[in-house]
Short mmCIF file of C-alpha atoms in Angstrom, two decimals:
data_model
loop_
_atom_site.label_atom_id
_atom_site.label_comp_id
_atom_site.label_asym_id
_atom_site.label_seq_id
_atom_site.Cartn_x
_atom_site.Cartn_y
_atom_site.Cartn_z
CA MET A 113 15.25 19.69 3.02
CA ALA A 114 11.56 18.95 2.70
CA GLU A 115 11.89 19.25 -1.07
CA PHE A 116 14.74 16.76 -1.02
CA PHE A 117 12.65 14.22 0.88
CA ALA A 118 9.73 14.83 -1.48
CA LEU A 119 12.05 14.18 -4.42
CA ILE A 120 13.25 10.92 -2.88
CA GLY A 121 9.64 9.94 -2.21
CA ASN A 122 8.59 10.64 -5.80
CA THR A 123 11.56 8.77 -7.23
CA TRP A 124 10.78 5.80 -4.98
CA GLU A 125 7.15 5.79 -6.16
CA VAL A 126 8.36 5.54 -9.76
CA VAL A 127 11.21 3.11 -9.20
CA ARG A 128 9.55 0.55 -6.94
CA PHE A 129 7.29 -0.97 -9.62
CA PRO A 130 10.02 -2.03 -12.07
CA LEU A 131 12.16 -3.11 -9.12
CA GLY A 132 9.34 -5.24 -7.70
CA GLY A 133 8.59 -6.73 -11.12
CA ALA A 134 12.25 -7.65 -11.59
CA ALA A 135 12.38 -9.28 -8.14
CA CYS A 136 9.22 -11.29 -8.94
CA LEU A 137 10.66 -12.45 -12.27
CA LEU A 138 14.00 -13.41 -10.71
CA GLY A 139 12.24 -15.38 -7.98
CA ALA A 140 10.08 -17.18 -10.53
CA ILE A 141 13.17 -18.10 -12.55
CA LEU A 142 14.78 -19.45 -9.36
CA CYS A 143 11.63 -21.57 -8.89
CA ILE A 144 12.23 -23.10 -12.32
CA VAL A 145 15.92 -23.69 -11.45
CA GLY A 146 14.89 -25.50 -8.26
CA THR A 147 12.44 -27.60 -10.24
CA ILE A 148 15.16 -28.54 -12.74
CA GLY A 149 17.24 -29.65 -9.77
CA VAL A 150 14.33 -31.74 -8.48
CA LEU A 151 14.12 -33.42 -11.88
CA ARG A 152 17.86 -34.02 -12.29
CA PHE A 153 19.21 -35.09 -8.90
CA PRO A 154 19.67 -38.82 -8.40
CA ASP A 155 17.95 -39.69 -5.12
CA PHE A 156 15.31 -38.41 -2.73
CA TYR A 157 17.60 -36.76 -0.17
CA THR A 158 19.39 -34.67 -2.80
CA ARG A 159 16.07 -33.64 -4.36
CA VAL A 160 15.07 -32.12 -1.01
CA HIS A 161 18.02 -29.74 -1.30
CA ALA A 162 16.92 -28.61 -4.74
CA ALA A 163 13.35 -28.11 -3.52
CA SER A 164 14.60 -25.91 -0.68
CA ILE A 165 15.84 -23.35 -3.24
CA THR A 166 12.22 -22.87 -4.27
CA ASP A 167 11.12 -22.63 -0.67
CA THR A 168 13.65 -20.04 0.50
CA SER A 169 15.05 -17.83 -2.21
CA GLY A 170 12.43 -18.32 -4.93
CA ALA A 171 9.40 -17.68 -2.73
CA GLY A 172 11.32 -15.05 -0.76
CA LEU A 173 12.21 -13.03 -3.86
CA VAL A 174 8.69 -13.25 -5.31
CA LEU A 175 7.22 -12.07 -2.01
CA ILE A 176 9.79 -9.25 -1.70
CA GLY A 177 8.76 -8.14 -5.18
CA MET A 178 5.10 -8.21 -4.15
CA ALA A 179 5.95 -6.18 -1.03
CA LEU A 180 7.73 -3.57 -3.19
CA MET A 181 4.66 -3.24 -5.42
CA ALA A 182 2.16 -3.11 -2.52
CA PRO A 183 -0.49 -0.42 -3.04
CA HIS A 184 -1.52 -0.21 0.64
CA TRP A 185 0.11 -0.94 3.99
CA ILE A 186 -2.38 -3.71 4.74
CA ILE A 187 -1.15 -5.56 1.66
CA LEU A 188 2.37 -5.18 3.02
CA VAL A 189 1.36 -6.76 6.34
CA LYS A 190 -0.30 -9.65 4.48
CA VAL A 191 2.75 -10.28 2.31
CA PHE A 192 4.96 -10.39 5.39
CA CYS A 193 2.50 -12.78 7.07
CA ILE A 194 2.74 -15.09 4.05
CA MET A 195 6.52 -14.86 4.13
CA GLY A 196 6.73 -15.75 7.81
CA PHE A 197 4.29 -18.65 7.54
CA LEU A 198 5.93 -19.95 4.36
CA LEU A 199 9.44 -19.90 5.84
CA LEU A 200 8.27 -21.66 9.02
CA THR A 201 5.98 -24.26 7.45
CA SER A 202 7.94 -25.26 4.34
CA VAL A 203 11.10 -25.82 6.37
CA THR A 204 9.20 -27.84 8.96
CA SER A 205 7.46 -29.96 6.36
CA SER A 206 10.68 -30.73 4.50
CA HIS A 207 12.23 -31.84 7.80
CA ALA A 208 9.16 -34.00 8.45
CA LEU A 209 9.50 -35.53 4.97
CA VAL A 210 13.16 -36.38 5.39
CA ASN A 211 12.59 -37.70 8.90
CA ALA A 212 9.72 -39.91 7.72
CA ALA A 213 11.81 -41.26 4.83
CA HIS A 214 14.71 -41.99 7.16
CA THR A 215 12.48 -43.69 9.73
CA ALA A 216 10.91 -45.79 7.00
CA GLY A 217 14.39 -47.02 6.04
CA LEU A 218 15.09 -45.22 2.76
CA GLN A 219 18.89 -45.23 2.47
CA PRO A 220 20.62 -42.16 1.00
CA LYS A 221 23.32 -42.54 -1.65
CA ILE A 222 26.61 -41.42 -0.13
CA GLY A 223 29.84 -40.36 -1.77
CA PRO A 224 30.88 -38.43 -4.84
CA MET A 225 28.85 -39.06 -7.99
CA GLY A 226 28.42 -37.54 -11.44
CA ARG A 227 31.73 -36.80 -13.20
CA SER A 228 32.71 -40.44 -13.69
CA GLY A 229 29.41 -41.91 -14.99
CA HIS A 230 26.52 -40.65 -17.10
CA GLU A 231 23.96 -38.81 -14.99
CA GLU A 232 21.19 -39.79 -17.40
CA ASP A 233 21.83 -43.47 -16.65
CA GLU A 234 21.50 -42.86 -12.95
CA GLU A 235 18.12 -41.24 -13.56
CA ASP A 236 16.83 -44.14 -15.62
CA LYS A 237 18.05 -46.93 -13.40
CA HIS A 238 15.04 -46.71 -11.10
CA MET B 31 -0.37 -13.74 32.96
CA ALA B 32 2.53 -12.35 30.95
CA TYR B 33 2.12 -15.15 28.42
CA LEU B 34 -1.60 -14.33 28.17
CA LEU B 35 -0.80 -10.68 27.49
CA GLY B 36 1.84 -11.62 24.92
CA THR B 37 -0.58 -13.88 23.07
CA PHE B 38 -3.24 -11.18 23.22
CA PHE B 39 -0.94 -8.60 21.66
CA ALA B 40 0.16 -11.06 18.96
CA ILE B 41 -3.38 -11.87 17.83
CA PHE B 42 -4.36 -8.21 18.20
CA ALA B 43 -1.58 -7.17 15.83
CA PHE B 44 -2.46 -10.00 13.44
CA TRP B 45 -6.13 -8.97 13.33
CA MET B 46 -5.42 -5.26 12.93
CA GLY B 47 -2.88 -5.91 10.19
CA ASN B 48 -5.08 -8.26 8.22
CA SER B 49 -8.58 -6.83 8.55
CA GLY B 50 -8.63 -3.25 7.26
CA HIS B 51 -12.17 -2.65 8.60
CA TYR B 52 -12.33 -0.53 11.75
CA LYS B 53 -16.09 -0.01 12.22
CA PRO B 54 -17.49 -0.56 15.76
CA LEU B 55 -19.37 -3.69 14.69
CA MET B 56 -16.22 -5.28 13.26
CA LEU B 57 -14.20 -4.30 16.33
CA GLY B 58 -16.87 -5.96 18.48
CA PHE B 59 -16.54 -9.18 16.49
CA ALA B 60 -12.77 -8.89 16.85
CA ALA B 61 -13.02 -8.60 20.66
CA LEU B 62 -15.33 -11.63 20.72
CA SER B 63 -12.92 -13.72 18.63
CA PHE B 64 -9.95 -12.66 20.80
CA ALA B 65 -11.83 -13.82 23.89
CA ILE B 66 -12.74 -17.18 22.32
CA THR B 67 -9.16 -17.73 21.12
CA LEU B 68 -7.65 -16.93 24.50
CA VAL B 69 -10.11 -19.20 26.33
CA LEU B 70 -9.34 -22.03 23.91
CA CYS B 71 -5.58 -21.48 24.32
CA ALA B 72 -5.92 -21.56 28.10
CA ARG B 73 -7.98 -24.77 27.90
CA LEU B 74 -5.35 -26.36 25.64
CA LYS B 75 -2.66 -25.29 28.18
CA ILE B 76 -0.42 -23.86 25.45
CA LEU B 77 0.10 -20.50 27.20
CA ASP B 78 3.60 -21.35 28.42
CA ARG B 79 7.06 -20.22 27.40
CA GLU B 80 7.01 -22.38 24.28
CA GLY B 81 3.60 -21.22 23.14
CA ALA B 82 4.27 -17.52 23.69
CA PRO B 83 8.02 -16.98 23.17
CA TYR B 84 7.80 -13.21 22.74
CA VAL B 85 10.60 -12.44 25.21
CA ARG B 86 13.06 -13.89 22.69
CA LEU B 87 11.83 -11.72 19.83
CA PHE B 88 14.83 -9.41 20.07
CA GLY B 89 17.31 -12.26 20.03
CA TRP B 90 15.66 -13.64 16.92
CA LEU B 91 15.56 -10.22 15.30
CA ALA B 92 19.33 -10.09 15.68
CA TYR B 93 19.74 -13.69 14.48
CA TYR B 94 17.60 -13.94 11.35
CA PRO B 95 19.36 -11.27 9.22
CA TRP B 96 22.62 -13.18 9.70
CA LEU B 97 20.83 -16.40 8.74
CA ALA B 98 19.37 -14.70 5.65
CA TRP B 99 22.85 -13.85 4.42
CA GLU B 100 23.99 -17.45 5.02
CA VAL B 101 20.94 -18.68 3.06
CA VAL B 102 21.80 -16.41 0.13
CA LYS B 103 25.41 -17.64 0.07
CA SER B 104 24.52 -21.33 0.11
CA ASN B 105 21.69 -20.78 -2.39
CA TRP B 106 24.28 -19.70 -4.92
CA VAL B 107 26.19 -22.98 -4.46
CA ILE B 108 23.08 -25.10 -4.96
CA ILE B 109 21.92 -23.09 -7.99
CA LYS B 110 25.29 -23.75 -9.63
CA ALA B 111 24.95 -27.45 -8.77
CA CYS B 112 21.49 -27.55 -10.37
CA LEU B 113 22.48 -25.86 -13.61
CA ARG B 114 25.88 -27.47 -14.23
CA ALA B 115 25.87 -29.63 -17.36
CA GLU B 116 27.51 -32.56 -15.57
CA LEU B 117 26.19 -33.68 -12.23
CA ASP B 118 28.90 -33.06 -9.63
CA ILE B 119 27.74 -33.68 -6.07
CA SER B 120 28.93 -35.72 -3.12
CA PRO B 121 26.11 -36.27 -0.61
CA SER B 122 27.06 -37.17 2.93
CA LEU B 123 25.52 -37.81 6.33
CA VAL B 124 27.12 -36.04 9.31
CA LYS B 125 26.51 -36.39 13.05
CA LEU B 126 26.59 -33.13 15.01
CA LYS B 127 26.58 -32.28 18.71
CA THR B 128 24.82 -29.06 19.68
CA ILE B 129 25.45 -26.83 22.69
CA CYS B 130 21.82 -25.65 22.76
CA LYS B 131 20.04 -26.57 26.00
CA SER B 132 16.33 -25.87 25.69
CA ASP B 133 13.98 -27.45 23.15
CA LEU B 134 13.27 -24.04 21.64
CA ALA B 135 16.97 -23.41 20.91
CA LYS B 136 17.34 -26.89 19.41
CA VAL B 137 14.33 -26.30 17.18
CA THR B 138 15.78 -22.96 16.08
CA PHE B 139 19.10 -24.62 15.26
CA ALA B 140 17.57 -27.55 13.35
CA ASN B 141 15.25 -25.18 11.53
CA SER B 142 18.18 -22.98 10.48
CA ILE B 143 20.11 -25.99 9.19
CA THR B 144 17.11 -27.12 7.15
CA MET B 145 16.43 -23.60 5.89
CA THR B 146 19.96 -23.30 4.53
CA PRO B 147 19.84 -25.03 1.12
CA GLY B 148 22.34 -27.86 0.83
CA THR B 149 21.89 -29.14 4.37
CA VAL B 150 18.84 -30.75 5.93
CA THR B 151 18.31 -32.09 9.45
CA VAL B 152 17.32 -35.75 9.32
CA GLU B 153 16.90 -36.54 13.00
CA ILE B 154 17.31 -35.05 16.48
CA GLU B 155 17.95 -37.27 19.50
CA GLY B 156 18.89 -35.52 22.72
CA ASP B 157 21.70 -33.14 21.77
CA LYS B 158 22.81 -35.06 18.66
CA LEU B 159 21.68 -34.13 15.17
CA LEU B 160 21.90 -36.16 11.98
CA VAL B 161 22.46 -33.86 9.00
CA HIS B 162 22.37 -34.75 5.30
CA GLY B 163 24.42 -32.45 3.08
CA LEU B 164 24.79 -32.08 -0.66
CA TYR B 165 28.55 -31.39 -0.59
CA GLU B 166 30.79 -33.28 1.77
CA ALA B 167 33.22 -30.35 2.06
CA ASN B 168 30.47 -27.95 3.21
CA THR B 169 28.97 -30.23 5.86
CA GLN B 170 31.87 -30.81 8.23
CA PRO B 171 30.85 -30.30 11.90
CA GLU B 172 33.06 -27.18 12.09
CA ALA B 173 30.87 -25.42 9.53
CA PHE B 174 27.93 -25.40 11.94
CA GLU B 175 29.70 -24.15 15.04
CA GLU B 176 29.01 -20.47 14.50
CA MET B 177 25.34 -21.11 13.72
CA ASP B 178 25.09 -23.24 16.85
CA ARG B 179 26.59 -20.50 19.02
CA ARG B 180 24.34 -17.82 17.56
CA CYS B 181 21.23 -20.02 18.01
CA ALA B 182 22.09 -20.68 21.63
CA ARG B 183 22.56 -16.96 22.22
CA ALA B 184 19.31 -16.04 20.43
CA ALA B 185 16.98 -18.56 22.06
CA ASP B 186 18.65 -19.31 25.43
CA PRO B 187 19.33 -15.87 26.89
CA ALA B 188 21.67 -16.36 29.87
CA GLU B 189 19.90 -19.52 31.11
CA LYS B 190 17.64 -17.52 33.36
CA HIS B 191 14.60 -19.67 32.55
CA ALA B 192 16.27 -23.01 33.08
CA MET C 255 6.67 -8.32 -15.78
CA THR C 256 4.41 -9.74 -13.14
CA LEU C 257 2.64 -11.64 -15.89
CA ALA C 258 5.97 -13.11 -17.06
CA ALA C 259 6.73 -14.15 -13.47
CA LEU C 260 3.30 -15.78 -13.26
CA PHE C 261 3.95 -17.83 -16.39
CA ALA C 262 7.43 -18.77 -15.18
CA VAL C 263 6.01 -20.14 -11.94
CA LEU C 264 3.35 -22.02 -13.92
CA ILE C 265 6.08 -23.64 -16.07
CA GLY C 266 7.83 -24.66 -12.87
CA MET C 267 4.61 -26.25 -11.62
CA CYS C 268 4.23 -28.24 -14.86
CA LEU C 269 7.80 -29.56 -14.52
CA LEU C 270 7.10 -30.53 -10.91
CA LEU C 271 4.09 -32.56 -12.04
CA VAL C 272 6.50 -34.67 -14.10
CA ARG C 273 8.45 -35.51 -10.94
CA ALA C 274 5.22 -36.20 -9.03
CA LEU C 275 4.09 -38.63 -11.74
CA LEU C 276 7.37 -40.51 -12.21
CA GLY C 277 8.95 -40.22 -8.75
CA PRO C 278 10.17 -43.68 -7.81
CA THR C 279 9.27 -43.53 -4.10
CA LEU C 280 6.31 -42.18 -2.19
CA TYR C 281 8.47 -39.49 -0.62
CA ASP C 282 9.47 -38.05 -4.00
CA ARG C 283 5.82 -37.61 -4.81
CA VAL C 284 5.04 -35.98 -1.47
CA LEU C 285 8.03 -33.66 -1.95
CA ALA C 286 6.74 -32.67 -5.38
CA VAL C 287 3.24 -32.06 -4.04
CA ASN C 288 4.61 -29.96 -1.16
CA SER C 289 6.71 -27.85 -3.52
CA PHE C 290 3.71 -27.59 -5.83
CA GLY C 291 1.70 -26.14 -2.93
CA THR C 292 4.39 -23.52 -2.24
CA LYS C 293 4.29 -22.49 -5.91
CA THR C 294 0.48 -22.40 -5.79
CA VAL C 295 0.71 -19.78 -3.04
CA LEU C 296 3.02 -17.71 -5.25
CA VAL C 297 0.68 -18.10 -8.24
CA ILE C 298 -2.33 -16.96 -6.21
CA GLY C 299 -0.45 -13.88 -5.00
CA LEU C 300 0.89 -13.00 -8.46
CA LEU C 301 -2.54 -13.54 -10.01
CA GLY C 302 -3.95 -11.06 -7.51
CA TYR C 303 -1.37 -8.50 -8.61
CA VAL C 304 -1.97 -9.14 -12.32
CA MET C 305 -5.75 -8.80 -11.96
CA GLY C 306 -5.40 -5.83 -9.61
CA ARG C 307 -7.32 -7.62 -6.85
CA THR C 308 -4.90 -7.91 -3.95
CA ASP C 309 -7.61 -9.50 -1.77
CA PHE C 310 -6.27 -12.76 -3.21
CA LEU C 311 -3.48 -12.56 -0.64
CA ASP C 312 -5.93 -13.65 2.08
CA ILE C 313 -6.50 -16.85 0.16
CA ALA C 314 -2.74 -17.23 -0.22
CA ILE C 315 -2.24 -17.02 3.58
CA LEU C 316 -4.86 -19.73 4.10
CA TYR C 317 -3.34 -21.90 1.38
CA THR C 318 0.09 -21.69 3.03
CA LEU C 319 -1.28 -23.09 6.28
CA ILE C 320 -3.45 -25.73 4.57
CA ASN C 321 -0.48 -26.93 2.51
CA PHE C 322 1.55 -27.55 5.67
CA VAL C 323 -1.27 -29.43 7.38
CA ALA C 324 -1.86 -31.52 4.24
CA THR C 325 1.79 -32.58 4.00
CA ILE C 326 1.93 -33.56 7.67
CA ALA C 327 -1.37 -35.43 7.35
CA ILE C 328 -0.18 -37.42 4.30
CA LEU C 329 3.07 -38.38 6.04
CA LYS C 330 1.25 -39.35 9.24
CA PHE C 331 -1.24 -41.46 7.33
CA PHE C 332 1.43 -43.38 5.45
CA ARG C 333 3.41 -43.99 8.62
CA TYR C 334 0.60 -45.13 10.93
CA ARG C 335 -2.13 -45.97 8.37
CA SER C 336 -4.56 -43.98 10.50
CA PHE C 337 -5.31 -40.38 11.48
CA GLN C 338 -6.33 -41.35 15.02
CA VAL C 339 -2.81 -41.80 16.49
CA PRO C 340 -1.62 -38.92 18.69
CA LEU C 341 1.67 -37.55 17.35
CA ALA C 342 4.31 -37.90 20.07
CA ARG C 343 7.96 -38.88 20.03
CA ARG C 344 8.65 -42.41 21.25
CA ALA C 345 11.59 -41.17 23.31
CA ASP C 346 9.28 -38.75 25.12
CA PRO C 347 6.27 -40.69 26.45
CA ALA C 348 5.07 -37.89 28.75
CA ALA C 349 4.55 -35.53 25.81
CA ARG C 350 1.89 -32.94 26.42
CA GLY C 351 -0.05 -33.62 23.22
CA GLY C 352 -0.56 -37.26 24.14
CA ASP C 353 -2.43 -37.09 27.42
CA SER C 354 -4.80 -34.23 26.68
CA ASN C 355 -6.27 -36.29 23.86
CA GLY C 356 -7.96 -38.98 25.95
#
């Protein structure tokens, strides 16, 4: 039984580095996807949604990858501290942004868009 | 007193997890900084049930894994919306009514809505929320009922503090 | 692999700068800067892993908190044109933050 657990431990020590690297890479790619959304979407309120991909899944996956590759338990605690702070603060600041824009009188575009017109035109109109 | 102890244990765990040096000199500095922090917190009068909500830790521990799965599901929708060759979205503003009573539960609920990609809380007034969503079909008020119930259960345990 | 992730996040930051430079409203720019700060935290952490100096994570924790405060400060400044106004909801005049300031 002890041998079995030792085997699992050894396998985990080998496997966790490629796994963590893959999670980091996937999260970074999701960051780029969110940025593409920020560049493409037509108005401010929809861009917030695209930016929240970066804030939740992109940053979350990169930090999970870092936690998998952690060489010491203190590093693990620090990575989880960053994750907690990041999830709390980025969500709060995006709410503050949207609330400030709404209070200042920026009107969102409502209703279906895309499909019928050219999305490039909608970008360039402003 | 209980709030003081809760805050003390929180900053104790934070220091021990982040420092990595356990020599007597460093521990002395740590004790000094704990004392200063607690005195400052008491002077700011933030040692109340909002400032030290550690009783609700277990409710939140049960709630956040469920929220994480919801976040993953709605992330997939928004990623497809970002990468589609033609833009195909229908933004909408929805008014919601929440059953959460305390401010803490309302904050948890609004925070969860904002954390889920595709929906963002624009404003809270009393028990009404204004929510902006990327897809009109996904932001009907019925879609938020389960989240609302779970938030109320996580942050308002049995109304015993009301 | 970590290096590739680092470069991917850096590409994302460059694309965000485009939005920050050409965003039509103020809020687009603040959104881009806020997202840029989140990515900066990731870059600092990944750089620590690439260089083998994980002490960088301490800086990343600090940068997370500073980024939040900076966003709130920018929004507050453009709403009230001053940093000296206590932040309290209008619907809630007896807010605790308001009276302890005087």
